[in-house]
PDB file of C-alpha atoms in Angstrom:
ATOM      1  CA  GLU A   1     -47.111 -16.987 -51.304  1.00 95.00           C
ATOM      2  CA  VAL A   2     -48.960 -14.227 -49.898  1.00 96.00           C
ATOM      3  CA  GLN A   3     -48.749 -13.420 -45.931  1.00 97.00           C
ATOM      4  CA  LEU A   4     -50.789 -11.385 -44.288  1.00 98.00           C
ATOM      5  CA  VAL A   5     -49.531 -11.821 -40.173  1.00 98.00           C
ATOM      6  CA  GLU A   6     -51.726  -9.833 -37.651  1.00 98.00           C
ATOM      7  CA  SER A   7     -50.358  -9.064 -34.101  1.00 98.00           C
ATOM      8  CA  GLY A   8     -51.408  -7.085 -31.045  1.00 98.00           C
ATOM      9  CA  GLY A   9     -54.582  -8.100 -30.315  1.00 97.00           C
ATOM     10  CA  GLY A  10     -56.023  -8.388 -26.709  1.00 97.00           C
ATOM     11  CA  LEU A  11     -58.011  -7.541 -23.943  1.00 98.00           C
ATOM     12  CA  VAL A  12     -58.433  -3.779 -23.263  1.00 98.00           C
ATOM     13  CA  LYS A  13     -61.048  -1.696 -21.077  1.00 98.00           C
ATOM     14  CA  PRO A  14     -63.397   0.296 -22.390  1.00 98.00           C
ATOM     15  CA  GLY A  15     -62.310   3.693 -23.230  1.00 98.00           C
ATOM     16  CA  GLY A  16     -58.728   2.175 -23.948  1.00 98.00           C
ATOM     17  CA  SER A  17     -56.362   2.142 -26.814  1.00 98.00           C
ATOM     18  CA  LEU A  18     -54.688  -0.451 -28.881  1.00 98.00           C
ATOM     19  CA  ARG A  19     -52.354  -1.002 -31.973  1.00 98.00           C
ATOM     20  CA  LEU A  20     -52.498  -3.362 -34.212  1.00 98.00           C
ATOM     21  CA  SER A  21     -50.135  -4.717 -36.759  1.00 98.00           C
ATOM     22  CA  CYS A  22     -49.797  -6.586 -39.997  1.00 98.00           C
ATOM     23  CA  ALA A  23     -46.690  -7.405 -41.420  1.00 98.00           C
ATOM     24  CA  ALA A  24     -47.257  -8.500 -45.130  1.00 98.00           C
ATOM     25  CA  SER A  25     -44.912 -10.488 -47.335  1.00 98.00           C
ATOM     26  CA  GLY A  26     -45.247 -12.457 -50.549  1.00 97.00           C
ATOM     27  CA  PHE A  27     -46.615  -9.257 -53.215  1.00 96.00           C
ATOM     28  CA  THR A  28     -45.090  -5.550 -53.838  1.00 96.00           C
ATOM     29  CA  PHE A  29     -46.791  -4.296 -50.361  1.00 97.00           C
ATOM     30  CA  ARG A  30     -46.199  -0.333 -51.385  1.00 97.00           C
ATOM     31  CA  ASN A  31     -48.525  -1.249 -54.634  1.00 96.00           C
ATOM     32  CA  ALA A  32     -51.134  -2.384 -52.814  1.00 97.00           C
ATOM     33  CA  TRP A  33     -54.349  -1.350 -51.204  1.00 97.00           C
ATOM     34  CA  MET A  34     -54.216  -2.086 -47.986  1.00 98.00           C
ATOM     35  CA  GLY A  35     -57.465  -2.463 -45.203  1.00 98.00           C
ATOM     36  CA  TRP A  36     -58.592  -3.778 -42.093  1.00 98.00           C
ATOM     37  CA  VAL A  37     -62.003  -5.767 -41.822  1.00 98.00           C
ATOM     38  CA  ARG A  38     -63.455  -6.926 -38.220  1.00 98.00           C
ATOM     39  CA  GLN A  39     -66.236  -9.089 -37.338  1.00 97.00           C
ATOM     40  CA  ALA A  40     -67.789  -9.670 -34.436  1.00 97.00           C
ATOM     41  CA  PRO A  41     -67.928 -12.871 -31.927  1.00 94.00           C
ATOM     42  CA  GLY A  42     -70.924 -15.230 -34.426  1.00 92.00           C
ATOM     43  CA  LYS A  43     -71.452 -12.093 -36.596  1.00 94.00           C
ATOM     44  CA  GLY A  44     -71.215 -10.478 -39.988  1.00 95.00           C
ATOM     45  CA  LEU A  45     -68.232  -8.871 -41.787  1.00 97.00           C
ATOM     46  CA  GLU A  46     -67.430  -4.971 -41.639  1.00 97.00           C
ATOM     47  CA  TRP A  47     -65.087  -3.043 -43.343  1.00 97.00           C
ATOM     48  CA  VAL A  48     -62.882  -0.776 -40.804  1.00 98.00           C
ATOM     49  CA  GLY A  49     -61.304   1.479 -43.438  1.00 98.00           C
ATOM     50  CA  ARG A  50     -58.635   1.385 -46.374  1.00 98.00           C
ATOM     51  CA  VAL A  51     -55.741   3.352 -46.982  1.00 98.00           C
ATOM     52  CA  PRO A  52     -54.430   3.726 -50.756  1.00 97.00           C
ATOM     53  CA  SER A  53     -50.924   2.865 -51.992  1.00 96.00           C
ATOM     54  CA  GLU A  54     -48.750   5.684 -52.387  1.00 92.00           C
ATOM     55  CA  ALA A  55     -48.970   5.482 -56.194  1.00 93.00           C
ATOM     56  CA  ALA A  56     -52.813   5.836 -56.416  1.00 93.00           C
ATOM     57  CA  GLY A  57     -52.774   8.741 -53.753  1.00 90.00           C
ATOM     58  CA  GLY A  58     -56.054   9.716 -52.348  1.00 91.00           C
ATOM     59  CA  THR A  59     -56.957   9.615 -48.514  1.00 95.00           C
ATOM     60  CA  THR A  60     -57.814   6.621 -46.158  1.00 97.00           C
ATOM     61  CA  ASP A  61     -61.482   5.944 -45.719  1.00 97.00           C
ATOM     62  CA  TYR A  62     -63.022   4.914 -42.549  1.00 98.00           C
ATOM     63  CA  ALA A  63     -66.306   3.361 -41.272  1.00 97.00           C
ATOM     64  CA  ALA A  64     -68.735   5.877 -39.820  1.00 97.00           C
ATOM     65  CA  PRO A  65     -68.620   3.683 -36.313  1.00 97.00           C
ATOM     66  CA  VAL A  66     -64.418   4.011 -36.320  1.00 98.00           C
ATOM     67  CA  LYS A  67     -64.128   7.509 -37.779  1.00 98.00           C
ATOM     68  CA  GLY A  68     -62.191   9.816 -35.449  1.00 97.00           C
ATOM     69  CA  ARG A  69     -61.215   7.102 -33.163  1.00 98.00           C
ATOM     70  CA  PHE A  70     -59.487   4.408 -35.172  1.00 98.00           C
ATOM     71  CA  THR A  71     -56.501   5.064 -37.875  1.00 98.00           C
ATOM     72  CA  ILE A  72     -55.105   3.229 -40.614  1.00 98.00           C
ATOM     73  CA  SER A  73     -51.163   3.919 -41.691  1.00 97.00           C
ATOM     74  CA  ARG A  74     -48.702   2.248 -43.430  1.00 98.00           C
ATOM     75  CA  ASP A  75     -44.748   1.484 -43.139  1.00 97.00           C
ATOM     76  CA  ASP A  76     -44.111   0.821 -46.929  1.00 97.00           C
ATOM     77  CA  SER A  77     -40.715   0.549 -46.059  1.00 97.00           C
ATOM     78  CA  LYS A  78     -41.179  -2.510 -43.567  1.00 98.00           C
ATOM     79  CA  SER A  79     -44.173  -3.881 -45.384  1.00 98.00           C
ATOM     80  CA  THR A  80     -46.271  -3.349 -42.294  1.00 98.00           C
ATOM     81  CA  LEU A  81     -49.954  -1.847 -42.048  1.00 98.00           C
ATOM     82  CA  PHE A  82     -51.071  -0.597 -38.841  1.00 98.00           C
ATOM     83  CA  LEU A  83     -54.201  -0.021 -36.794  1.00 98.00           C
ATOM     84  CA  GLN A  84     -54.451   2.592 -33.970  1.00 98.00           C
ATOM     85  CA  MET A  85     -57.343   2.403 -31.752  1.00 98.00           C
ATOM     86  CA  SER A  86     -58.588   4.809 -29.612  1.00 98.00           C
ATOM     87  CA  GLY A  87     -61.861   5.363 -27.453  1.00 98.00           C
ATOM     88  CA  LEU A  88     -62.492   1.602 -27.678  1.00 98.00           C
ATOM     89  CA  SER A  89     -66.052   0.048 -26.464  1.00 98.00           C
ATOM     90  CA  THR A  90     -67.412  -3.082 -26.243  1.00 97.00           C
ATOM     91  CA  GLU A  91     -69.434  -3.108 -29.779  1.00 97.00           C
ATOM     92  CA  ASP A  92     -65.442  -2.845 -30.993  1.00 98.00           C
ATOM     93  CA  THR A  93     -64.732  -6.426 -29.913  1.00 98.00           C
ATOM     94  CA  ALA A  94     -64.002  -8.623 -32.484  1.00 98.00           C
ATOM     95  CA  VAL A  95     -61.189 -10.604 -34.925  1.00 98.00           C
ATOM     96  CA  TYR A  96     -59.586  -8.047 -36.917  1.00 98.00           C
ATOM     97  CA  TYR A  97     -58.310  -9.180 -40.127  1.00 98.00           C
ATOM     98  CA  CYS A  98     -55.727  -7.205 -42.363  1.00 98.00           C
ATOM     99  CA  THR A  99     -56.704  -7.095 -45.748  1.00 97.00           C
ATOM    100  CA  SER A 100     -55.316  -6.384 -49.289  1.00 96.00           C
ATOM    101  CA  GLY A 101     -57.498  -5.212 -52.259  1.00 93.00           C
ATOM    102  CA  SER A 102     -59.406  -1.882 -52.872  1.00 93.00           C
ATOM    103  CA  VAL A 103     -62.853  -2.614 -53.016  1.00 93.00           C
ATOM    104  CA  LEU A 104     -62.346  -6.701 -52.990  1.00 92.00           C
ATOM    105  CA  VAL A 105     -60.466  -8.316 -50.678  1.00 93.00           C
ATOM    106  CA  ASP A 106     -57.859 -10.514 -52.378  1.00 92.00           C
ATOM    107  CA  PHE A 107     -56.270 -11.865 -49.665  1.00 95.00           C
ATOM    108  CA  TRP A 108     -56.707 -11.886 -45.746  1.00 97.00           C
ATOM    109  CA  GLY A 109     -54.832 -12.759 -42.559  1.00 97.00           C
ATOM    110  CA  GLN A 110     -55.615 -15.127 -40.191  1.00 97.00           C
ATOM    111  CA  GLY A 111     -56.975 -12.539 -37.650  1.00 97.00           C
ATOM    112  CA  THR A 112     -56.257 -11.043 -34.203  1.00 98.00           C
ATOM    113  CA  LEU A 113     -58.788 -10.798 -31.509  1.00 98.00           C
ATOM    114  CA  VAL A 114     -59.576  -7.621 -29.520  1.00 98.00           C
ATOM    115  CA  THR A 115     -61.687  -7.946 -26.633  1.00 98.00           C
ATOM    116  CA  VAL A 116     -63.144  -4.901 -25.026  1.00 98.00           C
ATOM    117  CA  SER A 117     -64.209  -5.924 -21.500  1.00 97.00           C
ATOM    118  CA  SER A 118     -64.112  -3.971 -18.282  1.00 96.00           C
TER     119      SER A 118
ATOM    120  CA  ILE B   1     -76.113   1.700 -48.927  1.00 96.00           C
ATOM    121  CA  VAL B   2     -77.575  -1.102 -46.881  1.00 97.00           C
ATOM    122  CA  MET B   3     -77.393  -4.745 -47.930  1.00 98.00           C
ATOM    123  CA  THR B   4     -80.099  -7.376 -47.169  1.00 98.00           C
ATOM    124  CA  GLN B   5     -79.695 -10.855 -47.689  1.00 98.00           C
ATOM    125  CA  SER B   6     -82.045 -13.702 -47.745  1.00 97.00           C
ATOM    126  CA  PRO B   7     -82.674 -16.266 -46.421  1.00 97.00           C
ATOM    127  CA  ALA B   8     -80.875 -16.057 -43.270  1.00 98.00           C
ATOM    128  CA  THR B   9     -80.274 -19.920 -43.181  1.00 98.00           C
ATOM    129  CA  LEU B  10     -81.248 -22.147 -46.235  1.00 98.00           C
ATOM    130  CA  SER B  11     -80.960 -25.766 -45.867  1.00 97.00           C
ATOM    131  CA  VAL B  12     -80.741 -27.794 -48.928  1.00 97.00           C
ATOM    132  CA  SER B  13     -79.772 -31.755 -49.965  1.00 97.00           C
ATOM    133  CA  PRO B  14     -76.865 -32.646 -51.696  1.00 97.00           C
ATOM    134  CA  GLY B  15     -76.874 -32.376 -55.721  1.00 97.00           C
ATOM    135  CA  GLU B  16     -80.048 -29.628 -55.187  1.00 97.00           C
ATOM    136  CA  THR B  17     -79.679 -26.287 -56.329  1.00 98.00           C
ATOM    137  CA  ALA B  18     -79.274 -23.325 -53.634  1.00 98.00           C
ATOM    138  CA  THR B  19     -80.275 -20.088 -54.757  1.00 98.00           C
ATOM    139  CA  LEU B  20     -79.145 -16.972 -52.433  1.00 98.00           C
ATOM    140  CA  SER B  21     -80.848 -13.202 -52.895  1.00 98.00           C
ATOM    141  CA  CYS B  22     -78.942 -10.088 -52.313  1.00 98.00           C
ATOM    142  CA  ARG B  23     -80.649  -6.772 -52.252  1.00 98.00           C
ATOM    143  CA  ALA B  24     -78.877  -3.560 -52.068  1.00 98.00           C
ATOM    144  CA  SER B  25     -80.956  -0.215 -50.746  1.00 98.00           C
ATOM    145  CA  GLN B  26     -79.655   1.894 -53.724  1.00 97.00           C
ATOM    146  CA  ARG B  27     -78.614   0.707 -57.483  1.00 98.00           C
ATOM    147  CA  VAL B  28     -75.016  -0.411 -57.234  1.00 98.00           C
ATOM    148  CA  ASN B  29     -74.829  -1.351 -61.027  1.00 97.00           C
ATOM    149  CA  THR B  30     -72.936  -4.548 -60.992  1.00 97.00           C
ATOM    150  CA  ASP B  31     -70.713  -3.597 -58.431  1.00 98.00           C
ATOM    151  CA  LEU B  32     -71.090  -6.955 -56.185  1.00 98.00           C
ATOM    152  CA  ALA B  33     -68.957  -9.446 -54.743  1.00 98.00           C
ATOM    153  CA  TRP B  34     -70.048 -12.666 -52.875  1.00 98.00           C
ATOM    154  CA  TYR B  35     -67.475 -14.172 -50.648  1.00 98.00           C
ATOM    155  CA  GLN B  36     -67.776 -18.091 -48.727  1.00 98.00           C
ATOM    156  CA  GLN B  37     -67.066 -18.416 -45.456  1.00 98.00           C
ATOM    157  CA  LYS B  38     -66.261 -22.030 -44.191  1.00 97.00           C
ATOM    158  CA  PRO B  39     -66.430 -22.436 -40.624  1.00 95.00           C
ATOM    159  CA  GLY B  40     -63.136 -21.680 -39.172  1.00 94.00           C
ATOM    160  CA  GLN B  41     -61.940 -20.114 -42.146  1.00 96.00           C
ATOM    161  CA  VAL B  42     -61.326 -16.701 -43.675  1.00 96.00           C
ATOM    162  CA  PRO B  43     -63.938 -15.342 -46.122  1.00 96.00           C
ATOM    163  CA  LYS B  44     -62.877 -15.693 -49.868  1.00 96.00           C
ATOM    164  CA  VAL B  45     -64.343 -14.403 -53.302  1.00 97.00           C
ATOM    165  CA  LEU B  46     -66.397 -16.211 -55.150  1.00 98.00           C
ATOM    166  CA  ILE B  47     -67.595 -13.623 -57.640  1.00 98.00           C
ATOM    167  CA  TYR B  48     -67.097 -10.357 -58.570  1.00 98.00           C
ATOM    168  CA  ALA B  49     -68.938  -7.718 -60.863  1.00 98.00           C
ATOM    169  CA  ALA B  50     -71.817  -9.457 -59.994  1.00 98.00           C
ATOM    170  CA  SER B  51     -71.148 -12.692 -62.240  1.00 98.00           C
ATOM    171  CA  MET B  52     -67.567 -13.086 -62.685  1.00 98.00           C
ATOM    172  CA  ARG B  53     -66.387 -16.138 -61.077  1.00 98.00           C
ATOM    173  CA  ALA B  54     -62.857 -15.771 -59.319  1.00 97.00           C
ATOM    174  CA  THR B  55     -59.935 -17.576 -60.378  1.00 95.00           C
ATOM    175  CA  GLY B  56     -60.509 -21.408 -59.631  1.00 96.00           C
ATOM    176  CA  ILE B  57     -63.975 -20.987 -58.538  1.00 98.00           C
ATOM    177  CA  PRO B  58     -66.107 -24.508 -59.661  1.00 97.00           C
ATOM    178  CA  ALA B  59     -68.731 -23.635 -62.544  1.00 98.00           C
ATOM    179  CA  ARG B  60     -71.600 -24.602 -59.957  1.00 98.00           C
ATOM    180  CA  PHE B  61     -71.360 -21.055 -58.498  1.00 98.00           C
ATOM    181  CA  SER B  62     -73.063 -18.759 -60.488  1.00 98.00           C
ATOM    182  CA  GLY B  63     -73.819 -14.966 -59.961  1.00 98.00           C
ATOM    183  CA  SER B  64     -76.552 -12.524 -61.804  1.00 98.00           C
ATOM    184  CA  GLY B  65     -78.359  -9.493 -61.231  1.00 98.00           C
ATOM    185  CA  SER B  66     -77.748  -5.795 -61.347  1.00 98.00           C
ATOM    186  CA  GLY B  67     -78.892  -2.508 -60.193  1.00 97.00           C
ATOM    187  CA  THR B  68     -80.588  -3.545 -56.855  1.00 98.00           C
ATOM    188  CA  GLY B  69     -80.933  -7.011 -57.081  1.00 98.00           C
ATOM    189  CA  PHE B  70     -78.565 -10.317 -56.825  1.00 98.00           C
ATOM    190  CA  THR B  71     -78.655 -13.495 -57.115  1.00 98.00           C
ATOM    191  CA  LEU B  72     -75.755 -16.479 -56.241  1.00 98.00           C
ATOM    192  CA  THR B  73     -76.716 -19.595 -57.262  1.00 98.00           C
ATOM    193  CA  ILE B  74     -74.822 -22.893 -56.266  1.00 98.00           C
ATOM    194  CA  SER B  75     -75.638 -25.771 -58.789  1.00 97.00           C
ATOM    195  CA  GLY B  76     -75.673 -29.194 -57.277  1.00 96.00           C
ATOM    196  CA  VAL B  77     -74.641 -28.204 -53.679  1.00 97.00           C
ATOM    197  CA  GLN B  78     -71.768 -30.466 -52.023  1.00 97.00           C
ATOM    198  CA  SER B  79     -70.972 -31.398 -48.608  1.00 96.00           C
ATOM    199  CA  GLU B  80     -67.910 -28.901 -48.931  1.00 97.00           C
ATOM    200  CA  ASP B  81     -70.201 -25.900 -49.612  1.00 98.00           C
ATOM    201  CA  VAL B  82     -71.273 -25.465 -46.035  1.00 98.00           C
ATOM    202  CA  ALA B  83     -70.545 -21.827 -45.368  1.00 98.00           C
ATOM    203  CA  VAL B  84     -71.773 -18.483 -45.028  1.00 98.00           C
ATOM    204  CA  TYR B  85     -71.951 -16.374 -47.816  1.00 98.00           C
ATOM    205  CA  TYR B  86     -71.770 -12.761 -48.058  1.00 98.00           C
ATOM    206  CA  CYS B  87     -72.700 -10.586 -50.736  1.00 98.00           C
ATOM    207  CA  GLN B  88     -70.476  -7.074 -50.852  1.00 98.00           C
ATOM    208  CA  HIS B  89     -71.242  -3.740 -52.698  1.00 98.00           C
ATOM    209  CA  TYR B  90     -68.551  -1.553 -53.904  1.00 97.00           C
ATOM    210  CA  ASN B  91     -69.989   0.917 -55.767  1.00 96.00           C
ATOM    211  CA  SER B  92     -68.590   3.301 -53.067  1.00 95.00           C
ATOM    212  CA  TRP B  93     -67.349   3.927 -49.795  1.00 96.00           C
ATOM    213  CA  PRO B  94     -68.130   2.836 -46.907  1.00 96.00           C
ATOM    214  CA  LEU B  95     -68.321  -0.346 -49.078  1.00 97.00           C
ATOM    215  CA  THR B  96     -70.548  -3.050 -47.266  1.00 97.00           C
ATOM    216  CA  PHE B  97     -71.179  -6.437 -46.445  1.00 98.00           C
ATOM    217  CA  GLY B  98     -74.932  -7.696 -46.306  1.00 98.00           C
ATOM    218  CA  PRO B  99     -75.477  -9.875 -43.102  1.00 98.00           C
ATOM    219  CA  GLY B 100     -74.700 -13.230 -44.767  1.00 98.00           C
ATOM    220  CA  THR B 101     -76.783 -16.335 -45.721  1.00 98.00           C
ATOM    221  CA  LYS B 102     -75.754 -19.578 -43.770  1.00 98.00           C
ATOM    222  CA  VAL B 103     -76.495 -22.659 -45.847  1.00 98.00           C
ATOM    223  CA  GLU B 104     -76.326 -26.352 -44.692  1.00 98.00           C
ATOM    224  CA  ILE B 105     -76.855 -29.469 -45.926  1.00 95.00           C
ATOM    225  CA  LYS B 106     -79.780 -31.700 -45.029  1.00 93.00           C
TER     226      LYS B 106
END
């Protein structure tokens, strides 16, 4: 059974930083494109970014609102995905979902809530 | 590429047909997926490649369209279909979702 379990969410002040983690199991993590999708409270879905598998190669993609502030990385030896967020603003308040898939989301984590507020 | 959806909310009686529309600001060929997000749940893929049902999706869900205009049809709506439906293109990065259509039961 595929499982994606996010952690690291919480309350952070504007301008602050936060690092999310996603522990994956039930599939060959190193062969999978991984990503992050977020959903602001009561709002729609927004891709944050995606990272290719090592085999696929290529670069990590970011959505315009987060480019330069967020960094996606992965540790294939630990089947873990990371999202380092800095320069956070209230507009970044959302549930952050860890996802698998390059263009479609095959699997979703349950999400972790990030609240940016003073 | 900006995705738009209409209507924002659709109220249908059980057994009726629901027709949801999605439009892309640029041509995306058939690189279009539909997701269903039920209350309190994570989304799941219903349709990909504009018209292909994902594994395990009931036949009452069908997709059509290409280029810039797409439709999701739910034939014989059931109470369990109450959800927000999102379209998403995957023609190029950035991948973008539409704002969603909320389907309610009368």
